[in-house]
CSV table of N, CA and C in Angstrom, one decimal:
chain,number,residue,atom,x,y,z
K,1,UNK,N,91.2,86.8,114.7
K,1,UNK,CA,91.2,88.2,114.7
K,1,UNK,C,90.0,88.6,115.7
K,2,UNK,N,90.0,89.3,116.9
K,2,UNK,CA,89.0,90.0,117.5
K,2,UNK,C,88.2,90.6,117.2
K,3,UNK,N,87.4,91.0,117.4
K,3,UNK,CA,86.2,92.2,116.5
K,3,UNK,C,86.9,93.4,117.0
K,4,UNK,N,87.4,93.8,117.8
K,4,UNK,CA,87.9,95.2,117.6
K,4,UNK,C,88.5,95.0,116.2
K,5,UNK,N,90.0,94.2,116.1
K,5,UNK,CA,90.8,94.9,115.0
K,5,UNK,C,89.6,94.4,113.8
K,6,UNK,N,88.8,93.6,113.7
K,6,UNK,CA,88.1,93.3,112.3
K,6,UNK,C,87.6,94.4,112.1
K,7,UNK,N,86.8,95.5,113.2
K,7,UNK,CA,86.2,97.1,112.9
K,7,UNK,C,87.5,97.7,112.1
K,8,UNK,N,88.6,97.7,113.0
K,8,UNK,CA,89.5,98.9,112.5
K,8,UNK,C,89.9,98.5,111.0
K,9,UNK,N,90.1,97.0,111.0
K,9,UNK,CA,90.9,96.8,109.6
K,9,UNK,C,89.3,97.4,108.3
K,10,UNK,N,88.2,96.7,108.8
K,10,UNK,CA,87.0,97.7,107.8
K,10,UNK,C,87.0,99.3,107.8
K,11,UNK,N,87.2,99.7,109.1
K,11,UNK,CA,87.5,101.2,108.6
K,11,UNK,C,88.5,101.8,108.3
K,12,UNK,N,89.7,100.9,108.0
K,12,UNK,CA,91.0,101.7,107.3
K,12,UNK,C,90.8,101.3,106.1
K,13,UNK,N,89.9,100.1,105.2
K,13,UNK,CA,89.5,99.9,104.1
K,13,UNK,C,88.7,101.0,103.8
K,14,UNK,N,87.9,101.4,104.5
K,14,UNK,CA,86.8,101.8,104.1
K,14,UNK,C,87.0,104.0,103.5
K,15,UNK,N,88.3,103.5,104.8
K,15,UNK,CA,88.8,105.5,104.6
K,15,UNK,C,90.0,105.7,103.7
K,16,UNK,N,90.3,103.7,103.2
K,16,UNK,CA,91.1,104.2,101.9
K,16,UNK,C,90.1,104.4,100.9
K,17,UNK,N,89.4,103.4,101.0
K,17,UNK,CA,88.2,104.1,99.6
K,17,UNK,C,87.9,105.0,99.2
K,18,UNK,N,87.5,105.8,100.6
K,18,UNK,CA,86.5,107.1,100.2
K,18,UNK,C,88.2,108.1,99.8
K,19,UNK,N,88.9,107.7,100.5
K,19,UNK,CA,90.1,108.7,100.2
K,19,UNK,C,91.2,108.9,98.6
K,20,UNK,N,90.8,107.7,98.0
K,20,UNK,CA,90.8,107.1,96.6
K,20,UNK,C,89.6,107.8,96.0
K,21,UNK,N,88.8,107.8,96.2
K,21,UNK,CA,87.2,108.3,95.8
K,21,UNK,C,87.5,109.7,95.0
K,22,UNK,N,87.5,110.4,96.8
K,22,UNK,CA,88.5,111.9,96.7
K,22,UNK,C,89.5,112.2,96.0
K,23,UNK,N,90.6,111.8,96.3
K,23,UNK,CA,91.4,112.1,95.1
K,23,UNK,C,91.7,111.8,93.9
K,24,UNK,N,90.9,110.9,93.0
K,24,UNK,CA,90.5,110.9,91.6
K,24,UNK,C,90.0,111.6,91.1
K,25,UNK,N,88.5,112.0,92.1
K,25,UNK,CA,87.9,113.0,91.4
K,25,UNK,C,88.7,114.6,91.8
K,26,UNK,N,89.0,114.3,92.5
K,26,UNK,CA,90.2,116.0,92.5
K,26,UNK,C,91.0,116.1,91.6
K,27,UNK,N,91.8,115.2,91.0
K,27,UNK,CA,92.4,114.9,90.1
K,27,UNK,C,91.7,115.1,88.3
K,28,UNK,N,90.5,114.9,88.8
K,28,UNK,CA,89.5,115.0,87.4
K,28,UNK,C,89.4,116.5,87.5
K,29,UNK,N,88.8,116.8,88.2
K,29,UNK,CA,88.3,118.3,88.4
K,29,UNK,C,90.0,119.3,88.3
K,30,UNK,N,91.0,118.5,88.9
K,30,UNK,CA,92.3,119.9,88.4
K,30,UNK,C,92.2,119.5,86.5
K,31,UNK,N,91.9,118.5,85.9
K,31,UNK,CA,91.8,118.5,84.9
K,31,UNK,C,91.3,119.1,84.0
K,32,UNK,N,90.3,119.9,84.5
K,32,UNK,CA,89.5,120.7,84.1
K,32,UNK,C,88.2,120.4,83.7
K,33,UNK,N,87.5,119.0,84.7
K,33,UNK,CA,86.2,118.2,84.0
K,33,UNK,C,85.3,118.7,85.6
K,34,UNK,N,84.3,119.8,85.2
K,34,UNK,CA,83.2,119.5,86.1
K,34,UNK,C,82.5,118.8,86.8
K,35,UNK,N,82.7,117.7,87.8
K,35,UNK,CA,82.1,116.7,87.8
K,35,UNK,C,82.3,116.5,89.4
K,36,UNK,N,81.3,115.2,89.7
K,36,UNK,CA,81.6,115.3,90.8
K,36,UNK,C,81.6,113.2,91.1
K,37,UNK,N,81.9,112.9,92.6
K,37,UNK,CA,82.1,111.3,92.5
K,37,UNK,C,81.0,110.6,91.5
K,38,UNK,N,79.7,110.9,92.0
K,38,UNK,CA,78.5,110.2,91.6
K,38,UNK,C,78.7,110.0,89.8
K,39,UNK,N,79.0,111.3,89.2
K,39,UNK,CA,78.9,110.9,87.9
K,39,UNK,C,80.4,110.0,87.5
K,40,UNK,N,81.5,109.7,88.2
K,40,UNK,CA,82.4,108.4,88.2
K,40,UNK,C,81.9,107.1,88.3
K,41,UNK,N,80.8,107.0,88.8
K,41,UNK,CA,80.1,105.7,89.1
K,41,UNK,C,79.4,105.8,87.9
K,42,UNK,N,78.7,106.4,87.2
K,42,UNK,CA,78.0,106.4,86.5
K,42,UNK,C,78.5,106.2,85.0
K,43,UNK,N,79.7,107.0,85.3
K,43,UNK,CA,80.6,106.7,83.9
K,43,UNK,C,80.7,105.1,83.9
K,44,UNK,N,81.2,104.4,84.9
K,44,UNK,CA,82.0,103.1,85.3
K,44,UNK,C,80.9,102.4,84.7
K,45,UNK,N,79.4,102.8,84.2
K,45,UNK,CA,78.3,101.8,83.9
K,45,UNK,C,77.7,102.2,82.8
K,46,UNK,N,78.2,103.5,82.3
K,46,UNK,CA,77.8,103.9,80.9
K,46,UNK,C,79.0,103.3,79.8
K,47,UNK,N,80.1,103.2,80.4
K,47,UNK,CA,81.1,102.7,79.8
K,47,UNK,C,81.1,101.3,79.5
K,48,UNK,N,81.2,100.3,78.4
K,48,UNK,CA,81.6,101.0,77.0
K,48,UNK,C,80.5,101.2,76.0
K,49,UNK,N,79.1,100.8,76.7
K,49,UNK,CA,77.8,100.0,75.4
K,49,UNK,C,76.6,101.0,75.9
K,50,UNK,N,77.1,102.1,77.1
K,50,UNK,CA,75.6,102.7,77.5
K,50,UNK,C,74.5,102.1,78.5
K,51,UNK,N,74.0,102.5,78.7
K,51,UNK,CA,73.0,101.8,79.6
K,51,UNK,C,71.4,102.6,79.8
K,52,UNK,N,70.7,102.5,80.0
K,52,UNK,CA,68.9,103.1,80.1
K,52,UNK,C,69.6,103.9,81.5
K,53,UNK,N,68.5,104.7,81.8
K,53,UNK,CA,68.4,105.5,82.8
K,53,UNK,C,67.7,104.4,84.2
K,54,UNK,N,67.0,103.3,83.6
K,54,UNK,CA,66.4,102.3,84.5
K,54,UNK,C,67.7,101.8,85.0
K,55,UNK,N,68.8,101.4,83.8
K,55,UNK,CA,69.7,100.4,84.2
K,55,UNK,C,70.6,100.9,84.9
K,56,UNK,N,71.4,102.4,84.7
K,56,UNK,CA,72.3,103.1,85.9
K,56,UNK,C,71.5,102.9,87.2
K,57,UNK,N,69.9,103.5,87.1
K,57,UNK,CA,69.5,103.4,88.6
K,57,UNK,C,69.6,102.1,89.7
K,58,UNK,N,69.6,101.3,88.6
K,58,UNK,CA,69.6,100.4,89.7
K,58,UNK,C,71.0,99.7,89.7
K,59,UNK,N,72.2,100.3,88.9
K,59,UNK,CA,73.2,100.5,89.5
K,59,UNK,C,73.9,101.0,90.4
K,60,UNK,N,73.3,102.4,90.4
K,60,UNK,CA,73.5,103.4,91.4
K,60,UNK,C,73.4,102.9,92.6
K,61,UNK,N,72.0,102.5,92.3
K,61,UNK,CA,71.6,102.3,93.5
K,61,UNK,C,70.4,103.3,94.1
K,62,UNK,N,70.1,103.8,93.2
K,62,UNK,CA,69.1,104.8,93.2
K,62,UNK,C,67.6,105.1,92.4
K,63,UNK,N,66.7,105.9,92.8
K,63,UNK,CA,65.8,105.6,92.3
K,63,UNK,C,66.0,106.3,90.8
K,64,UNK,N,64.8,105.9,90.0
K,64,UNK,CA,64.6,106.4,88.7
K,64,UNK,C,64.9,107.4,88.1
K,65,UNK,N,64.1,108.4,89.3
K,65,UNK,CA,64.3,110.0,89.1
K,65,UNK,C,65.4,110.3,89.5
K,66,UNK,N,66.1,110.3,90.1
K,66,UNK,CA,67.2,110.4,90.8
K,66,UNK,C,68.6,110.5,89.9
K,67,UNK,N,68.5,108.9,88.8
K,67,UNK,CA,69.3,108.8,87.9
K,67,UNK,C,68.8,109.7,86.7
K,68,UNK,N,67.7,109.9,86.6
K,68,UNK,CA,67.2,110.7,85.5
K,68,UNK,C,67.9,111.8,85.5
K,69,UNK,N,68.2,112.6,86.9
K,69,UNK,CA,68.1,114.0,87.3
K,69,UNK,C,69.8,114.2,86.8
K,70,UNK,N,70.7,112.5,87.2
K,70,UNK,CA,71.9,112.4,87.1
K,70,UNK,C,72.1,112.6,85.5
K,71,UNK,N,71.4,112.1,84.6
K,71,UNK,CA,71.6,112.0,83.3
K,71,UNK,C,71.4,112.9,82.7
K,72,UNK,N,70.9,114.3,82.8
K,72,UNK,CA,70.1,115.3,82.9
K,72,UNK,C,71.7,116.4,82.8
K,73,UNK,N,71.6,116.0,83.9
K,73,UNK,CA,73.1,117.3,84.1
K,73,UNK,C,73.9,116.4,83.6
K,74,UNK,N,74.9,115.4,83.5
K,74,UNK,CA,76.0,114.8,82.7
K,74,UNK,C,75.3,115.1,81.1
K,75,UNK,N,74.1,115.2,80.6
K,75,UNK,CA,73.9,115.5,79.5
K,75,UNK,C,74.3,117.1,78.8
K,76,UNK,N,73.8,118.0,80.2
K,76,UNK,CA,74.3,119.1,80.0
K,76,UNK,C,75.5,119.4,79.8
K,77,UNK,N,76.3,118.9,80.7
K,77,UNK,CA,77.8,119.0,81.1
K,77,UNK,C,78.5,118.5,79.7
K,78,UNK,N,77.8,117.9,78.8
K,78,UNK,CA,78.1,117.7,77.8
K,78,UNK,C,79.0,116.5,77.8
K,79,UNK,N,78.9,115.4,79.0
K,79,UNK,CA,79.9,114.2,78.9
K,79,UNK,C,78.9,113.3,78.4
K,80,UNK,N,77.6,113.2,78.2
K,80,UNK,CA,77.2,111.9,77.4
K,80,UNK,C,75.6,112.9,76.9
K,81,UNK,N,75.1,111.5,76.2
K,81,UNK,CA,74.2,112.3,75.2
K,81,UNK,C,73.2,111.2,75.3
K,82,UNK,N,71.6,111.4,74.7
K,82,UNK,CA,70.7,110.2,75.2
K,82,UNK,C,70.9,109.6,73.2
K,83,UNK,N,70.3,108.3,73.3
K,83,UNK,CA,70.6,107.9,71.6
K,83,UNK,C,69.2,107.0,71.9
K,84,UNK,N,68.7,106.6,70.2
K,84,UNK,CA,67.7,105.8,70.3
K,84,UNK,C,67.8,104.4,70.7
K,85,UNK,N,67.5,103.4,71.4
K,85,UNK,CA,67.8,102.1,71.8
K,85,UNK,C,67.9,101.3,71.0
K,86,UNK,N,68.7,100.4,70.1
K,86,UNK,CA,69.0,99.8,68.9
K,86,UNK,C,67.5,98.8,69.4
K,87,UNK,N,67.5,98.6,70.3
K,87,UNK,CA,66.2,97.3,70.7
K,87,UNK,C,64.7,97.8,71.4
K,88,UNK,N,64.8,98.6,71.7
K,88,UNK,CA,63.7,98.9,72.3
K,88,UNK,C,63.3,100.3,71.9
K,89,UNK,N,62.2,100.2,71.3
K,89,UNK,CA,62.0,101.9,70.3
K,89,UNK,C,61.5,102.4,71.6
K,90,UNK,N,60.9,102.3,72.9
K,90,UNK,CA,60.4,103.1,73.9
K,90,UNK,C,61.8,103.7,74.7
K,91,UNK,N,62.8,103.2,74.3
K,91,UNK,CA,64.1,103.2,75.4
K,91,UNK,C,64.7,104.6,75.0
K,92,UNK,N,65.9,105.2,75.6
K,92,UNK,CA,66.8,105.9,75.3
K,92,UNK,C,67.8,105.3,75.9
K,93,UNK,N,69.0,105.0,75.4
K,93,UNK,CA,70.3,105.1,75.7
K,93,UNK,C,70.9,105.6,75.8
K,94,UNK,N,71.9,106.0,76.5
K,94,UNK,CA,72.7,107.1,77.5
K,94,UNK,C,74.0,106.6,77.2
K,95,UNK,N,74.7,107.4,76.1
K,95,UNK,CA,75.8,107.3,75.9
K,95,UNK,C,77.2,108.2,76.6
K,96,UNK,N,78.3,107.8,76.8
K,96,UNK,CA,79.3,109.0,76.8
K,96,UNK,C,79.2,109.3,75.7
K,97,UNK,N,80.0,110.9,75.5
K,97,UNK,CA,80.9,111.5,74.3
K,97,UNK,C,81.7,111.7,74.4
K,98,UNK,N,82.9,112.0,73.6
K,98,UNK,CA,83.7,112.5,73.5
K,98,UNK,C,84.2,112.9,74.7
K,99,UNK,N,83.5,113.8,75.3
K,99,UNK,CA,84.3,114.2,76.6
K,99,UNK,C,84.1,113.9,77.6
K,100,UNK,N,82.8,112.9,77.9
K,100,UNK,CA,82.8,112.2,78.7
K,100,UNK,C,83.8,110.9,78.5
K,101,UNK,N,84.4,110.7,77.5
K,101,UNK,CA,85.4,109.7,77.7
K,101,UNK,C,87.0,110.3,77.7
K,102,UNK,N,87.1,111.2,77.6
K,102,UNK,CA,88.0,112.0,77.9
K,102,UNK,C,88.4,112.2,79.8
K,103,UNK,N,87.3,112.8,80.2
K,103,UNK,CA,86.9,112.6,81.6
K,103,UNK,C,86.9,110.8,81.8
K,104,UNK,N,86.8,110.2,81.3
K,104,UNK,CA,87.2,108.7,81.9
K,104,UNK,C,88.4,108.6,82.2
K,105,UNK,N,89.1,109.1,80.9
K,105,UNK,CA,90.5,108.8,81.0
K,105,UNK,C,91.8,110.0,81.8
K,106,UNK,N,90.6,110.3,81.9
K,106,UNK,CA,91.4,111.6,83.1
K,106,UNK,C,91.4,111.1,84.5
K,107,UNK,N,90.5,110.2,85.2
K,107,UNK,CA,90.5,109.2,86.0
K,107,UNK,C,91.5,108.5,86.0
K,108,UNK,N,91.3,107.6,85.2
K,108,UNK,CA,92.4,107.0,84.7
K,108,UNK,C,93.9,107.2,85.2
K,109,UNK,N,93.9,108.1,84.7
K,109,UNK,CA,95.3,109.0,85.0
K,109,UNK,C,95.4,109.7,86.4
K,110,UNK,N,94.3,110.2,87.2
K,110,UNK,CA,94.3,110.3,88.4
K,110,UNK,C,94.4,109.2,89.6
K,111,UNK,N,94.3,107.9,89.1
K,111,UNK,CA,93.8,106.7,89.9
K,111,UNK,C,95.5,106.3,89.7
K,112,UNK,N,96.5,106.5,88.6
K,112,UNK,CA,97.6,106.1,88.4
K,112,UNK,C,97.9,107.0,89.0
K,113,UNK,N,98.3,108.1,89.0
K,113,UNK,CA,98.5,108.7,90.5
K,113,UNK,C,99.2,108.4,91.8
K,114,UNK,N,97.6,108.3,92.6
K,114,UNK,CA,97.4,108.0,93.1
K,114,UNK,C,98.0,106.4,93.9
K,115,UNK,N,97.8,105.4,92.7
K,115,UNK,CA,98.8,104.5,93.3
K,115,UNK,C,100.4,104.4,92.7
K,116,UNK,N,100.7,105.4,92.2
K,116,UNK,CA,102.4,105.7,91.9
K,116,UNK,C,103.0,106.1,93.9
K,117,UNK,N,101.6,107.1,94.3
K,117,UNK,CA,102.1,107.5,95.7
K,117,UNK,C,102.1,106.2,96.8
K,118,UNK,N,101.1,105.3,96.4
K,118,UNK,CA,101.4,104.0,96.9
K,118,UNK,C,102.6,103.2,96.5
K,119,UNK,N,103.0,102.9,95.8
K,119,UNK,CA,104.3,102.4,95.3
K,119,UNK,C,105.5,103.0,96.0
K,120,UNK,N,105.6,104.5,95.8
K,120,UNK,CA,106.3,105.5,96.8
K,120,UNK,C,106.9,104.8,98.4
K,121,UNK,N,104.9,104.9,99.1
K,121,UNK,CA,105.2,104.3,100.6
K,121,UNK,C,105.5,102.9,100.3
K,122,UNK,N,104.9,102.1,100.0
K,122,UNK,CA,105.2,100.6,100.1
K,122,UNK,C,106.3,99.9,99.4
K,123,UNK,N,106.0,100.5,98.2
K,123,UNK,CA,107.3,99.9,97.1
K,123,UNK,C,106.4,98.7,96.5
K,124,UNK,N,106.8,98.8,95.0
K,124,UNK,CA,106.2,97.7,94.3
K,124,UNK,C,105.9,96.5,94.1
K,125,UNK,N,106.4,95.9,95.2
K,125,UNK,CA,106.0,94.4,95.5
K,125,UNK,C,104.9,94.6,96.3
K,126,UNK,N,105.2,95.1,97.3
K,126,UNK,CA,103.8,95.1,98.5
K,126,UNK,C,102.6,95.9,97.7
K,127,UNK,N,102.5,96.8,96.8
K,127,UNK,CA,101.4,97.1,95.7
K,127,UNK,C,101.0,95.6,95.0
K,128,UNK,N,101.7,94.7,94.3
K,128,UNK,CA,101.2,94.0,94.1
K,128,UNK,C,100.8,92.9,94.8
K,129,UNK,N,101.2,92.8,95.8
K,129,UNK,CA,100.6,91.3,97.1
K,129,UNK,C,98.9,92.0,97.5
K,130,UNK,N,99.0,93.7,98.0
K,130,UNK,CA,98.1,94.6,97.5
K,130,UNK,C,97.2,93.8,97.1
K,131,UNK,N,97.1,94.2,95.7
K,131,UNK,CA,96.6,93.9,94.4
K,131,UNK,C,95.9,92.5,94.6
K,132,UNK,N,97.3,91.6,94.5
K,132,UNK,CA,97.0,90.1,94.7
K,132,UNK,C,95.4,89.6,95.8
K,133,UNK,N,95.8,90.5,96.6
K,133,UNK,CA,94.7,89.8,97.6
K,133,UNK,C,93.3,90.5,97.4
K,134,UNK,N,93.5,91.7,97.1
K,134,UNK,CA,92.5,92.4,97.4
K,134,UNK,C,91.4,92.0,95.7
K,135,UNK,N,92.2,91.6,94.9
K,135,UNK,CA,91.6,90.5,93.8
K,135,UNK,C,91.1,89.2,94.5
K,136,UNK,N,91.3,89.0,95.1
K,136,UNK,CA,90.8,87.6,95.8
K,136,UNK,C,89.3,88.3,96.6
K,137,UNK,N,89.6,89.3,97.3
K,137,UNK,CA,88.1,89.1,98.0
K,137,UNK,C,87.6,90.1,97.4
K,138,UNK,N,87.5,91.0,96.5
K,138,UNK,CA,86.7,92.2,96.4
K,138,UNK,C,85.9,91.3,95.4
K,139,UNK,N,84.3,92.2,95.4
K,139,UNK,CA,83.2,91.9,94.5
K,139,UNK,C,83.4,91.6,93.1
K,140,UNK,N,83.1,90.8,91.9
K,140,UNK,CA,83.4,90.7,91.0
K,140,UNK,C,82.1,91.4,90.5
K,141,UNK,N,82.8,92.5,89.2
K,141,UNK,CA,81.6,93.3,88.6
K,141,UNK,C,81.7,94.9,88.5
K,142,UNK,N,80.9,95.5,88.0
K,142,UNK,CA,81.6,97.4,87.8
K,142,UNK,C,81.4,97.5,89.4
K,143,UNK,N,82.2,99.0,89.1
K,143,UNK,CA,82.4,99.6,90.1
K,143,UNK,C,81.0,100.3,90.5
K,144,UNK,N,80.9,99.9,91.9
K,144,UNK,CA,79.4,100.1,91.9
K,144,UNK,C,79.3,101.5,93.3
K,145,UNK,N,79.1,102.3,93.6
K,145,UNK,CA,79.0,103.2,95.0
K,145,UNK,C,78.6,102.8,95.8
K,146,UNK,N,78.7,102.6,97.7
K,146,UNK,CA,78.5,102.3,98.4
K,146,UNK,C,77.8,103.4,99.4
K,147,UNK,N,76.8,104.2,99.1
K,147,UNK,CA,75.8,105.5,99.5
K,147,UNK,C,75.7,105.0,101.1
């Protein structure tokens, strides 16, 4: 493969992502959930056991305050809530609620979607050869944002 097509084939990956990205969370938001990408990443790492505001940050990928400021407004928005740390009495843990898991599964349902309209173009085999490969090279581990 040349390095031209290796660029193109990374940037048609890369503009399916963000375009997946997009229409999930458009799909969240016609649902009626306030929110925006960032807090999808954030759900992806609060989900299922919670996590510290240390531990999203450095999921995120971002600094301390930054995730603080993130937990702050999803606290508002009323999708998760801070709890005492079963292990560390200095900690808080950052749970979803109710409607932050509601809003998960509103994702969920937007991301099925989303690849129903792939099935559409390609047809269901080539979704799963898809699948097949892109399970071979993609990163093992949550879904992490690429800022």
């Amino acid at each position: 493969m040349q390095n031209s097509e290796a660029l193109a084939l990374t940037a048609a990956l890369l503009a399916t992502a963000g375009d997946l990205t997009k229409r999930i969370n458009d799909g969240v938001v016609a649902r009626g959930f306030e929110v925006r990408p960032a807090h999808g990443f954030a759900f992806a790492r609060l989900a299922p056991d919670g996590a510290t505001v240390t531990e999203l940050a450095a999921h995120l990928g971002v600094t301390k305050q930054a995730a603080s400021q993130l937990v702050d407004e999803i606290v508002r928005k009323g999708y998760a809530e801070r709890r005492p740390h079963p292990e560390d009495a200095r900690a808080r843990l950052v749970m979803l609620t109710e409607r932050g898991w509601a809003c998960t599964r509103a994702a969920e349902e937007a991301a099925a979607e989303v690849v129903a309209r792939w099935v559409e173009l390609l047809g269901e085999g080539e979704v799963g050869v898809l699948w097949d490969h892109l399970a071979r090279i993609a990163p093992y581990g949550r879904i992490r944002p690429a800022w």
